[in-house]
């Protein structure tokens, strides 16, 4: 199957980036949000990111216009998915929210439509079981910022068939991404490795071993990381980090995934990182 039209559900940090790269690479995109103000914010972000690309001479004004013209906004899931070849869900990392979304999508999308979730940790097999076509369900885990990061972690569920995988792999390449296949397991590969490192860095701060700045300096200068783990945690969102660690902890029943108490306190206090203006660092 040749994918031509895609629905992206959710216009937040990941969703608007996913819509951006699909539209910029010749796909027709239905961007679905719950409220007009959220949709307007998503489109504004896409436009700002395209303006930045024009300024850096990565694209021209014509490409910017064609990208924006390729995106249509919908506030109703059933309307937004009724004529698409692929759905990519990018709603918050919450099983109840995803369950509601996928039940609506399953009822309204055409029979041939491939279902992809951008979940960073929730079982693809579990999400696929919410639908009547688990063989067409797959994980498409993009990385932030989506227009820049090359990786797409493609996660096969227990029942994902080969045809679905092949179409998603080929579609990812058309987005100028590098698809890497992994099998379904809590956190997949990326977050199963990354989140314990971030969590341990938070333990170091909470136990007074070093400040956040100094933990990050050690990892940047000693391990050649481009960004320290605590700055990265702020970028991802401390609430998202906590949710992923919760999935790992429940999935493996292993205490090594227990969230650091300081992380729990910061999320409770609403200090979530970039998006709230304060996490381990302060932001304008």
PDB file of C-alpha atoms in Angstrom:
ATOM      1  CA  UNK A   1       0.000   0.000   0.000  1.00  0.00           C
ATOM      2  CA  UNK A   2       1.199   3.490  -0.862  1.00  0.00           C
ATOM      3  CA  UNK A   3       0.429   5.865   1.996  1.00  0.00           C
ATOM      4  CA  UNK A   4      -0.706   9.263   0.747  1.00  0.00           C
ATOM      5  CA  UNK A   5      -2.959  10.708   3.436  1.00  0.00           C
ATOM      6  CA  UNK A   6      -2.231  10.605   7.159  1.00  0.00           C
ATOM      7  CA  UNK A   7      -4.133  11.625  10.292  1.00  0.00           C
ATOM      8  CA  UNK A   8      -2.054  12.831  13.245  1.00  0.00           C
ATOM      9  CA  UNK A   9      -4.004  12.819  16.508  1.00  0.00           C
ATOM     10  CA  UNK A  10      -2.632  15.350  18.990  1.00  0.00           C
ATOM     11  CA  UNK A  11      -0.948  18.642  18.184  1.00  0.00           C
ATOM     12  CA  UNK A  12       1.411  18.923  21.144  1.00  0.00           C
ATOM     13  CA  UNK A  13       5.195  18.863  21.052  1.00  0.00           C
ATOM     14  CA  UNK A  14       5.384  15.497  19.295  1.00  0.00           C
ATOM     15  CA  UNK A  15       2.178  15.715  17.269  1.00  0.00           C
ATOM     16  CA  UNK A  16       2.903  19.035  15.594  1.00  0.00           C
ATOM     17  CA  UNK A  17       6.400  17.826  14.746  1.00  0.00           C
ATOM     18  CA  UNK A  18       5.048  14.605  13.219  1.00  0.00           C
ATOM     19  CA  UNK A  19       2.475  16.555  11.188  1.00  0.00           C
ATOM     20  CA  UNK A  20       5.255  18.911  10.076  1.00  0.00           C
ATOM     21  CA  UNK A  21       7.516  16.167   8.689  1.00  0.00           C
ATOM     22  CA  UNK A  22       4.692  14.311   6.943  1.00  0.00           C
ATOM     23  CA  UNK A  23       3.422  17.482   5.268  1.00  0.00           C
ATOM     24  CA  UNK A  24       6.914  18.632   4.292  1.00  0.00           C
ATOM     25  CA  UNK A  25       7.578  15.307   2.580  1.00  0.00           C
ATOM     26  CA  UNK A  26       4.556  15.308   0.318  1.00  0.00           C
ATOM     27  CA  UNK A  27       1.837  13.701   2.433  1.00  0.00           C
ATOM     28  CA  UNK A  28      -1.618  15.146   2.969  1.00  0.00           C
ATOM     29  CA  UNK A  29      -2.162  15.548   6.740  1.00  0.00           C
ATOM     30  CA  UNK A  30      -5.270  15.775   8.898  1.00  0.00           C
ATOM     31  CA  UNK A  31      -4.171  17.235  12.236  1.00  0.00           C
ATOM     32  CA  UNK A  32      -6.719  16.366  14.914  1.00  0.00           C
ATOM     33  CA  UNK A  33      -7.046  18.261  18.180  1.00  0.00           C
ATOM     34  CA  UNK A  34      -9.708  18.556  20.873  1.00  0.00           C
ATOM     35  CA  UNK A  35     -10.075  22.351  20.842  1.00  0.00           C
ATOM     36  CA  UNK A  36      -9.525  25.085  18.265  1.00  0.00           C
ATOM     37  CA  UNK A  37      -7.085  26.908  20.544  1.00  0.00           C
ATOM     38  CA  UNK A  38      -4.893  23.793  20.719  1.00  0.00           C
ATOM     39  CA  UNK A  39      -5.040  23.368  16.949  1.00  0.00           C
ATOM     40  CA  UNK A  40      -4.136  27.048  16.439  1.00  0.00           C
ATOM     41  CA  UNK A  41      -1.188  26.667  18.804  1.00  0.00           C
ATOM     42  CA  UNK A  42       0.018  23.600  16.904  1.00  0.00           C
ATOM     43  CA  UNK A  43      -0.198  25.337  13.536  1.00  0.00           C
ATOM     44  CA  UNK A  44       1.579  28.387  14.947  1.00  0.00           C
ATOM     45  CA  UNK A  45       4.426  26.163  16.159  1.00  0.00           C
ATOM     46  CA  UNK A  46       4.694  24.457  12.768  1.00  0.00           C
ATOM     47  CA  UNK A  47       4.820  27.845  11.042  1.00  0.00           C
ATOM     48  CA  UNK A  48       7.535  29.123  13.407  1.00  0.00           C
ATOM     49  CA  UNK A  49       9.619  25.988  12.820  1.00  0.00           C
ATOM     50  CA  UNK A  50       9.232  26.358   9.063  1.00  0.00           C
ATOM     51  CA  UNK A  51      10.207  30.044   9.317  1.00  0.00           C
ATOM     52  CA  UNK A  52      13.355  28.937  11.149  1.00  0.00           C
ATOM     53  CA  UNK A  53      14.138  26.482   8.348  1.00  0.00           C
ATOM     54  CA  UNK A  54      13.667  29.213   5.735  1.00  0.00           C
ATOM     55  CA  UNK A  55      15.980  31.521   7.690  1.00  0.00           C
ATOM     56  CA  UNK A  56      18.631  28.780   7.784  1.00  0.00           C
ATOM     57  CA  UNK A  57      18.095  28.235   4.037  1.00  0.00           C
ATOM     58  CA  UNK A  58      17.106  24.594   4.531  1.00  0.00           C
ATOM     59  CA  UNK A  59      13.859  25.203   2.617  1.00  0.00           C
ATOM     60  CA  UNK A  60      12.457  28.084   0.552  1.00  0.00           C
ATOM     61  CA  UNK A  61       9.204  30.044   0.906  1.00  0.00           C
ATOM     62  CA  UNK A  62       7.522  27.818  -1.673  1.00  0.00           C
ATOM     63  CA  UNK A  63       8.241  24.691   0.371  1.00  0.00           C
ATOM     64  CA  UNK A  64       7.003  26.407   3.517  1.00  0.00           C
ATOM     65  CA  UNK A  65       3.719  27.335   1.805  1.00  0.00           C
ATOM     66  CA  UNK A  66       3.159  23.871   0.320  1.00  0.00           C
ATOM     67  CA  UNK A  67       3.811  22.284   3.726  1.00  0.00           C
ATOM     68  CA  UNK A  68       1.265  24.485   5.490  1.00  0.00           C
ATOM     69  CA  UNK A  69      -1.246  23.994   2.659  1.00  0.00           C
ATOM     70  CA  UNK A  70      -0.947  20.203   3.084  1.00  0.00           C
ATOM     71  CA  UNK A  71      -2.264  20.306   6.669  1.00  0.00           C
ATOM     72  CA  UNK A  72      -6.003  20.387   7.449  1.00  0.00           C
ATOM     73  CA  UNK A  73      -7.250  20.817  11.010  1.00  0.00           C
ATOM     74  CA  UNK A  74     -10.051  18.708  12.511  1.00  0.00           C
ATOM     75  CA  UNK A  75     -11.663  18.824  15.940  1.00  0.00           C
ATOM     76  CA  UNK A  76     -13.453  15.490  15.568  1.00  0.00           C
ATOM     77  CA  UNK A  77     -11.605  12.171  15.411  1.00  0.00           C
ATOM     78  CA  UNK A  78     -14.250  10.385  13.347  1.00  0.00           C
ATOM     79  CA  UNK A  79     -14.185  13.078  10.661  1.00  0.00           C
ATOM     80  CA  UNK A  80     -10.421  13.344  10.675  1.00  0.00           C
ATOM     81  CA  UNK A  81      -9.701   9.638  10.099  1.00  0.00           C
ATOM     82  CA  UNK A  82     -12.508   8.610   7.752  1.00  0.00           C
ATOM     83  CA  UNK A  83     -10.452   8.839   4.539  1.00  0.00           C
ATOM     84  CA  UNK A  84      -6.812   8.306   5.567  1.00  0.00           C
ATOM     85  CA  UNK A  85      -4.272   5.565   4.846  1.00  0.00           C
ATOM     86  CA  UNK A  86      -2.476   5.852   8.182  1.00  0.00           C
ATOM     87  CA  UNK A  87      -3.229   7.198  11.651  1.00  0.00           C
ATOM     88  CA  UNK A  88      -0.426   8.308  13.974  1.00  0.00           C
ATOM     89  CA  UNK A  89      -1.565   8.873  17.554  1.00  0.00           C
ATOM     90  CA  UNK A  90       0.490  11.330  19.610  1.00  0.00           C
ATOM     91  CA  UNK A  91      -1.677  12.023  22.654  1.00  0.00           C
ATOM     92  CA  UNK A  92      -0.361  12.089  26.263  1.00  0.00           C
ATOM     93  CA  UNK A  93       1.250   8.950  27.693  1.00  0.00           C
ATOM     94  CA  UNK A  94      -1.915   7.911  29.507  1.00  0.00           C
ATOM     95  CA  UNK A  95      -3.610   4.574  28.828  1.00  0.00           C
ATOM     96  CA  UNK A  96      -7.139   5.875  29.484  1.00  0.00           C
ATOM     97  CA  UNK A  97      -6.718   8.698  26.958  1.00  0.00           C
ATOM     98  CA  UNK A  98      -5.188   6.382  24.371  1.00  0.00           C
ATOM     99  CA  UNK A  99      -7.962   3.820  24.912  1.00  0.00           C
ATOM    100  CA  UNK A 100     -10.634   6.434  24.195  1.00  0.00           C
ATOM    101  CA  UNK A 101      -8.802   7.631  21.080  1.00  0.00           C
ATOM    102  CA  UNK A 102      -8.203   4.197  19.578  1.00  0.00           C
ATOM    103  CA  UNK A 103     -11.780   3.009  20.096  1.00  0.00           C
ATOM    104  CA  UNK A 104     -13.007   6.049  18.143  1.00  0.00           C
ATOM    105  CA  UNK A 105     -10.399   5.572  15.425  1.00  0.00           C
ATOM    106  CA  UNK A 106     -11.207   1.875  15.045  1.00  0.00           C
ATOM    107  CA  UNK A 107     -14.870   2.633  14.421  1.00  0.00           C
ATOM    108  CA  UNK A 108     -14.320   5.402  11.870  1.00  0.00           C
ATOM    109  CA  UNK A 109     -11.156   4.602   9.874  1.00  0.00           C
ATOM    110  CA  UNK A 110     -11.269   2.675   6.568  1.00  0.00           C
ATOM    111  CA  UNK A 111     -10.483  -1.030   6.635  1.00  0.00           C
ATOM    112  CA  UNK A 112      -7.091  -0.588   4.934  1.00  0.00           C
ATOM    113  CA  UNK A 113      -5.843   2.084   7.363  1.00  0.00           C
ATOM    114  CA  UNK A 114      -2.657   1.358   9.311  1.00  0.00           C
ATOM    115  CA  UNK A 115      -2.670   2.370  12.985  1.00  0.00           C
ATOM    116  CA  UNK A 116       0.532   3.776  14.468  1.00  0.00           C
ATOM    117  CA  UNK A 117       1.127   4.974  18.020  1.00  0.00           C
ATOM    118  CA  UNK A 118       3.901   7.364  19.010  1.00  0.00           C
ATOM    119  CA  UNK A 119       3.802   5.969  22.560  1.00  0.00           C
ATOM    120  CA  UNK A 120       7.228   5.961  24.168  1.00  0.00           C
ATOM    121  CA  UNK A 121       6.599   3.117  26.605  1.00  0.00           C
ATOM    122  CA  UNK A 122       3.074   1.627  26.626  1.00  0.00           C
ATOM    123  CA  UNK A 123       2.733  -1.868  25.173  1.00  0.00           C
ATOM    124  CA  UNK A 124       1.893  -1.869  21.466  1.00  0.00           C
ATOM    125  CA  UNK A 125       0.292  -5.284  21.911  1.00  0.00           C
ATOM    126  CA  UNK A 126      -2.006  -3.855  24.616  1.00  0.00           C
ATOM    127  CA  UNK A 127      -2.987  -0.855  22.462  1.00  0.00           C
ATOM    128  CA  UNK A 128      -3.514  -3.062  19.406  1.00  0.00           C
ATOM    129  CA  UNK A 129      -5.928  -5.237  21.394  1.00  0.00           C
ATOM    130  CA  UNK A 130      -8.194  -2.193  21.778  1.00  0.00           C
ATOM    131  CA  UNK A 131      -8.907  -2.357  18.046  1.00  0.00           C
ATOM    132  CA  UNK A 132     -10.460  -4.861  15.663  1.00  0.00           C
ATOM    133  CA  UNK A 133      -7.274  -4.987  13.530  1.00  0.00           C
ATOM    134  CA  UNK A 134      -4.253  -5.720  15.743  1.00  0.00           C
ATOM    135  CA  UNK A 135      -2.340  -6.987  12.713  1.00  0.00           C
ATOM    136  CA  UNK A 136      -2.385  -3.421  11.318  1.00  0.00           C
ATOM    137  CA  UNK A 137      -1.239  -1.812  14.577  1.00  0.00           C
ATOM    138  CA  UNK A 138       2.389  -0.764  15.106  1.00  0.00           C
ATOM    139  CA  UNK A 139       4.521   1.613  17.163  1.00  0.00           C
ATOM    140  CA  UNK A 140       6.027   4.652  15.413  1.00  0.00           C
ATOM    141  CA  UNK A 141       8.137   6.269  18.128  1.00  0.00           C
ATOM    142  CA  UNK A 142       9.497   9.599  16.853  1.00  0.00           C
ATOM    143  CA  UNK A 143      12.013  11.673  18.804  1.00  0.00           C
ATOM    144  CA  UNK A 144      11.953  15.319  19.849  1.00  0.00           C
ATOM    145  CA  UNK A 145      12.403  17.641  18.002  1.00  0.00           C
ATOM    146  CA  UNK A 146      10.789  15.570  15.258  1.00  0.00           C
ATOM    147  CA  UNK A 147      11.892  17.726  12.286  1.00  0.00           C
ATOM    148  CA  UNK A 148      15.536  17.322  13.398  1.00  0.00           C
ATOM    149  CA  UNK A 149      15.899  13.856  14.935  1.00  0.00           C
ATOM    150  CA  UNK A 150      16.453  11.054  12.399  1.00  0.00           C
ATOM    151  CA  UNK A 151      15.346   8.022  14.414  1.00  0.00           C
ATOM    152  CA  UNK A 152      11.963   6.319  14.260  1.00  0.00           C
ATOM    153  CA  UNK A 153      11.765   3.347  16.605  1.00  0.00           C
ATOM    154  CA  UNK A 154       9.361   0.947  14.888  1.00  0.00           C
ATOM    155  CA  UNK A 155       7.774  -1.370  17.436  1.00  0.00           C
ATOM    156  CA  UNK A 156       6.100  -4.601  16.380  1.00  0.00           C
ATOM    157  CA  UNK A 157       3.273  -5.837  18.575  1.00  0.00           C
ATOM    158  CA  UNK A 158       2.594  -9.526  19.061  1.00  0.00           C
ATOM    159  CA  UNK A 159       0.168  -9.578  16.101  1.00  0.00           C
ATOM    160  CA  UNK A 160       1.676  -6.912  13.812  1.00  0.00           C
ATOM    161  CA  UNK A 161       1.957  -8.461  10.340  1.00  0.00           C
ATOM    162  CA  UNK A 162       4.850  -8.159   7.898  1.00  0.00           C
ATOM    163  CA  UNK A 163       2.919  -6.067   5.385  1.00  0.00           C
ATOM    164  CA  UNK A 164       2.197  -3.422   8.028  1.00  0.00           C
ATOM    165  CA  UNK A 165       5.821  -3.328   9.096  1.00  0.00           C
ATOM    166  CA  UNK A 166       7.038  -3.009   5.491  1.00  0.00           C
ATOM    167  CA  UNK A 167       4.676  -0.108   4.748  1.00  0.00           C
ATOM    168  CA  UNK A 168       5.659   1.751   7.929  1.00  0.00           C
ATOM    169  CA  UNK A 169       9.372   1.203   7.294  1.00  0.00           C
ATOM    170  CA  UNK A 170       9.059   2.541   3.743  1.00  0.00           C
ATOM    171  CA  UNK A 171       6.925   5.485   4.877  1.00  0.00           C
ATOM    172  CA  UNK A 172       9.498   6.380   7.544  1.00  0.00           C
ATOM    173  CA  UNK A 173      12.216   6.486   4.883  1.00  0.00           C
ATOM    174  CA  UNK A 174      10.063   8.847   2.808  1.00  0.00           C
ATOM    175  CA  UNK A 175      10.072  11.156   5.836  1.00  0.00           C
ATOM    176  CA  UNK A 176      13.904  11.214   5.620  1.00  0.00           C
ATOM    177  CA  UNK A 177      14.037   9.192   8.851  1.00  0.00           C
ATOM    178  CA  UNK A 178      16.009   6.101   9.823  1.00  0.00           C
ATOM    179  CA  UNK A 179      13.636   3.315  10.915  1.00  0.00           C
ATOM    180  CA  UNK A 180      15.006   0.918  13.528  1.00  0.00           C
ATOM    181  CA  UNK A 181      12.924  -2.185  14.338  1.00  0.00           C
ATOM    182  CA  UNK A 182      12.431  -3.354  17.921  1.00  0.00           C
ATOM    183  CA  UNK A 183      10.013  -5.795  19.539  1.00  0.00           C
ATOM    184  CA  UNK A 184       7.357  -4.878  22.059  1.00  0.00           C
ATOM    185  CA  UNK A 185       8.641  -4.576  25.641  1.00  0.00           C
ATOM    186  CA  UNK A 186       8.178  -1.907  28.342  1.00  0.00           C
ATOM    187  CA  UNK A 187      10.063   1.229  27.272  1.00  0.00           C
ATOM    188  CA  UNK A 188      11.168  -0.504  24.045  1.00  0.00           C
ATOM    189  CA  UNK A 189      14.933   0.159  23.662  1.00  0.00           C
ATOM    190  CA  UNK A 190      15.226   3.937  23.854  1.00  0.00           C
ATOM    191  CA  UNK A 191      13.450   4.598  27.132  1.00  0.00           C
ATOM    192  CA  UNK A 192      14.437   1.318  28.752  1.00  0.00           C
ATOM    193  CA  UNK A 193      18.039   2.554  28.510  1.00  0.00           C
ATOM    194  CA  UNK A 194      17.525   6.325  28.820  1.00  0.00           C
ATOM    195  CA  UNK A 195      15.056   6.635  31.698  1.00  0.00           C
ATOM    196  CA  UNK A 196      17.101   4.727  34.317  1.00  0.00           C
ATOM    197  CA  UNK A 197      20.017   7.058  33.521  1.00  0.00           C
ATOM    198  CA  UNK A 198      17.841  10.154  33.972  1.00  0.00           C
ATOM    199  CA  UNK A 199      16.343   8.673  37.138  1.00  0.00           C
ATOM    200  CA  UNK A 200      19.795   7.942  38.595  1.00  0.00           C
ATOM    201  CA  UNK A 201      20.890  11.501  37.809  1.00  0.00           C
ATOM    202  CA  UNK A 202      17.853  12.761  39.753  1.00  0.00           C
ATOM    203  CA  UNK A 203      18.778  10.485  42.677  1.00  0.00           C
ATOM    204  CA  UNK A 204      22.245  12.125  42.650  1.00  0.00           C
ATOM    205  CA  UNK A 205      20.703  15.580  42.980  1.00  0.00           C
ATOM    206  CA  UNK A 206      18.160  14.473  45.575  1.00  0.00           C
ATOM    207  CA  UNK A 207      20.857  12.829  47.703  1.00  0.00           C
ATOM    208  CA  UNK A 208      23.153  15.873  47.513  1.00  0.00           C
ATOM    209  CA  UNK A 209      25.873  14.150  45.513  1.00  0.00           C
ATOM    210  CA  UNK A 210      26.040  17.100  43.082  1.00  0.00           C
ATOM    211  CA  UNK A 211      23.953  19.940  41.720  1.00  0.00           C
ATOM    212  CA  UNK A 212      21.931  19.468  38.548  1.00  0.00           C
ATOM    213  CA  UNK A 213      24.420  21.636  36.658  1.00  0.00           C
ATOM    214  CA  UNK A 214      27.381  19.589  37.835  1.00  0.00           C
ATOM    215  CA  UNK A 215      25.719  16.236  37.103  1.00  0.00           C
ATOM    216  CA  UNK A 216      25.070  17.448  33.565  1.00  0.00           C
ATOM    217  CA  UNK A 217      28.639  18.746  33.185  1.00  0.00           C
ATOM    218  CA  UNK A 218      30.065  15.366  34.196  1.00  0.00           C
ATOM    219  CA  UNK A 219      27.963  13.570  31.591  1.00  0.00           C
ATOM    220  CA  UNK A 220      28.677  16.104  28.845  1.00  0.00           C
ATOM    221  CA  UNK A 221      32.416  16.414  29.401  1.00  0.00           C
ATOM    222  CA  UNK A 222      33.153  12.892  30.582  1.00  0.00           C
ATOM    223  CA  UNK A 223      30.781  10.860  28.399  1.00  0.00           C
ATOM    224  CA  UNK A 224      30.482  13.205  25.380  1.00  0.00           C
ATOM    225  CA  UNK A 225      26.710  13.550  25.746  1.00  0.00           C
ATOM    226  CA  UNK A 226      25.497  16.584  23.771  1.00  0.00           C
ATOM    227  CA  UNK A 227      23.028  17.396  26.547  1.00  0.00           C
ATOM    228  CA  UNK A 228      23.117  16.430  30.226  1.00  0.00           C
ATOM    229  CA  UNK A 229      20.455  14.005  31.512  1.00  0.00           C
ATOM    230  CA  UNK A 230      18.719  16.585  33.710  1.00  0.00           C
ATOM    231  CA  UNK A 231      18.548  19.197  30.961  1.00  0.00           C
ATOM    232  CA  UNK A 232      17.189  16.437  28.723  1.00  0.00           C
ATOM    233  CA  UNK A 233      14.620  15.506  31.365  1.00  0.00           C
ATOM    234  CA  UNK A 234      13.409  19.123  31.417  1.00  0.00           C
ATOM    235  CA  UNK A 235      13.201  19.036  27.619  1.00  0.00           C
ATOM    236  CA  UNK A 236      11.195  15.804  27.593  1.00  0.00           C
ATOM    237  CA  UNK A 237       8.967  16.908  30.485  1.00  0.00           C
ATOM    238  CA  UNK A 238       9.397  15.620  34.030  1.00  0.00           C
ATOM    239  CA  UNK A 239       5.793  14.393  34.048  1.00  0.00           C
ATOM    240  CA  UNK A 240       6.495  12.345  30.920  1.00  0.00           C
ATOM    241  CA  UNK A 241       9.639  10.910  32.528  1.00  0.00           C
ATOM    242  CA  UNK A 242       7.617   9.935  35.603  1.00  0.00           C
ATOM    243  CA  UNK A 243       4.925   8.285  33.467  1.00  0.00           C
ATOM    244  CA  UNK A 244       7.510   6.254  31.538  1.00  0.00           C
ATOM    245  CA  UNK A 245       9.279   5.145  34.706  1.00  0.00           C
ATOM    246  CA  UNK A 246       5.883   4.075  36.035  1.00  0.00           C
ATOM    247  CA  UNK A 247       5.328   1.906  32.963  1.00  0.00           C
ATOM    248  CA  UNK A 248       8.800   0.368  33.355  1.00  0.00           C
ATOM    249  CA  UNK A 249       8.281  -0.247  37.076  1.00  0.00           C
ATOM    250  CA  UNK A 250       4.905  -1.902  36.536  1.00  0.00           C
ATOM    251  CA  UNK A 251       6.023  -3.794  33.446  1.00  0.00           C
ATOM    252  CA  UNK A 252       9.152  -5.377  34.910  1.00  0.00           C
ATOM    253  CA  UNK A 253       8.237  -5.325  38.626  1.00  0.00           C
ATOM    254  CA  UNK A 254      11.908  -4.444  39.197  1.00  0.00           C
ATOM    255  CA  UNK A 255      12.830  -1.878  41.897  1.00  0.00           C
ATOM    256  CA  UNK A 256      15.622  -0.478  39.736  1.00  0.00           C
ATOM    257  CA  UNK A 257      12.917   1.456  37.855  1.00  0.00           C
ATOM    258  CA  UNK A 258      11.484   3.050  41.020  1.00  0.00           C
ATOM    259  CA  UNK A 259      11.086   6.796  40.342  1.00  0.00           C
ATOM    260  CA  UNK A 260      13.365   9.051  42.385  1.00  0.00           C
ATOM    261  CA  UNK A 261      11.431  10.786  45.222  1.00  0.00           C
ATOM    262  CA  UNK A 262      12.682  14.183  43.987  1.00  0.00           C
ATOM    263  CA  UNK A 263      11.143  13.543  40.560  1.00  0.00           C
ATOM    264  CA  UNK A 264       7.780  12.747  42.152  1.00  0.00           C
ATOM    265  CA  UNK A 265       7.943  15.913  44.279  1.00  0.00           C
ATOM    266  CA  UNK A 266       8.827  18.136  41.327  1.00  0.00           C
ATOM    267  CA  UNK A 267       5.933  16.788  39.270  1.00  0.00           C
ATOM    268  CA  UNK A 268       3.578  17.268  42.224  1.00  0.00           C
ATOM    269  CA  UNK A 269       4.804  20.872  42.474  1.00  0.00           C
ATOM    270  CA  UNK A 270       4.132  21.492  38.782  1.00  0.00           C
ATOM    271  CA  UNK A 271       7.814  21.986  37.957  1.00  0.00           C
ATOM    272  CA  UNK A 272       7.763  19.990  34.732  1.00  0.00           C
ATOM    273  CA  UNK A 273      10.654  21.534  32.794  1.00  0.00           C
ATOM    274  CA  UNK A 274      10.594  23.689  29.660  1.00  0.00           C
ATOM    275  CA  UNK A 275       6.819  23.693  29.265  1.00  0.00           C
ATOM    276  CA  UNK A 276       6.181  25.207  32.709  1.00  0.00           C
ATOM    277  CA  UNK A 277       9.226  27.472  32.817  1.00  0.00           C
ATOM    278  CA  UNK A 278      10.975  25.561  35.580  1.00  0.00           C
ATOM    279  CA  UNK A 279      12.329  22.085  36.216  1.00  0.00           C
ATOM    280  CA  UNK A 280      15.933  21.402  37.121  1.00  0.00           C
ATOM    281  CA  UNK A 281      16.624  24.706  35.345  1.00  0.00           C
ATOM    282  CA  UNK A 282      14.618  27.908  34.902  1.00  0.00           C
ATOM    283  CA  UNK A 283      13.423  29.041  31.469  1.00  0.00           C
ATOM    284  CA  UNK A 284      11.991  32.223  30.003  1.00  0.00           C
TER     285      UNK A 284
END
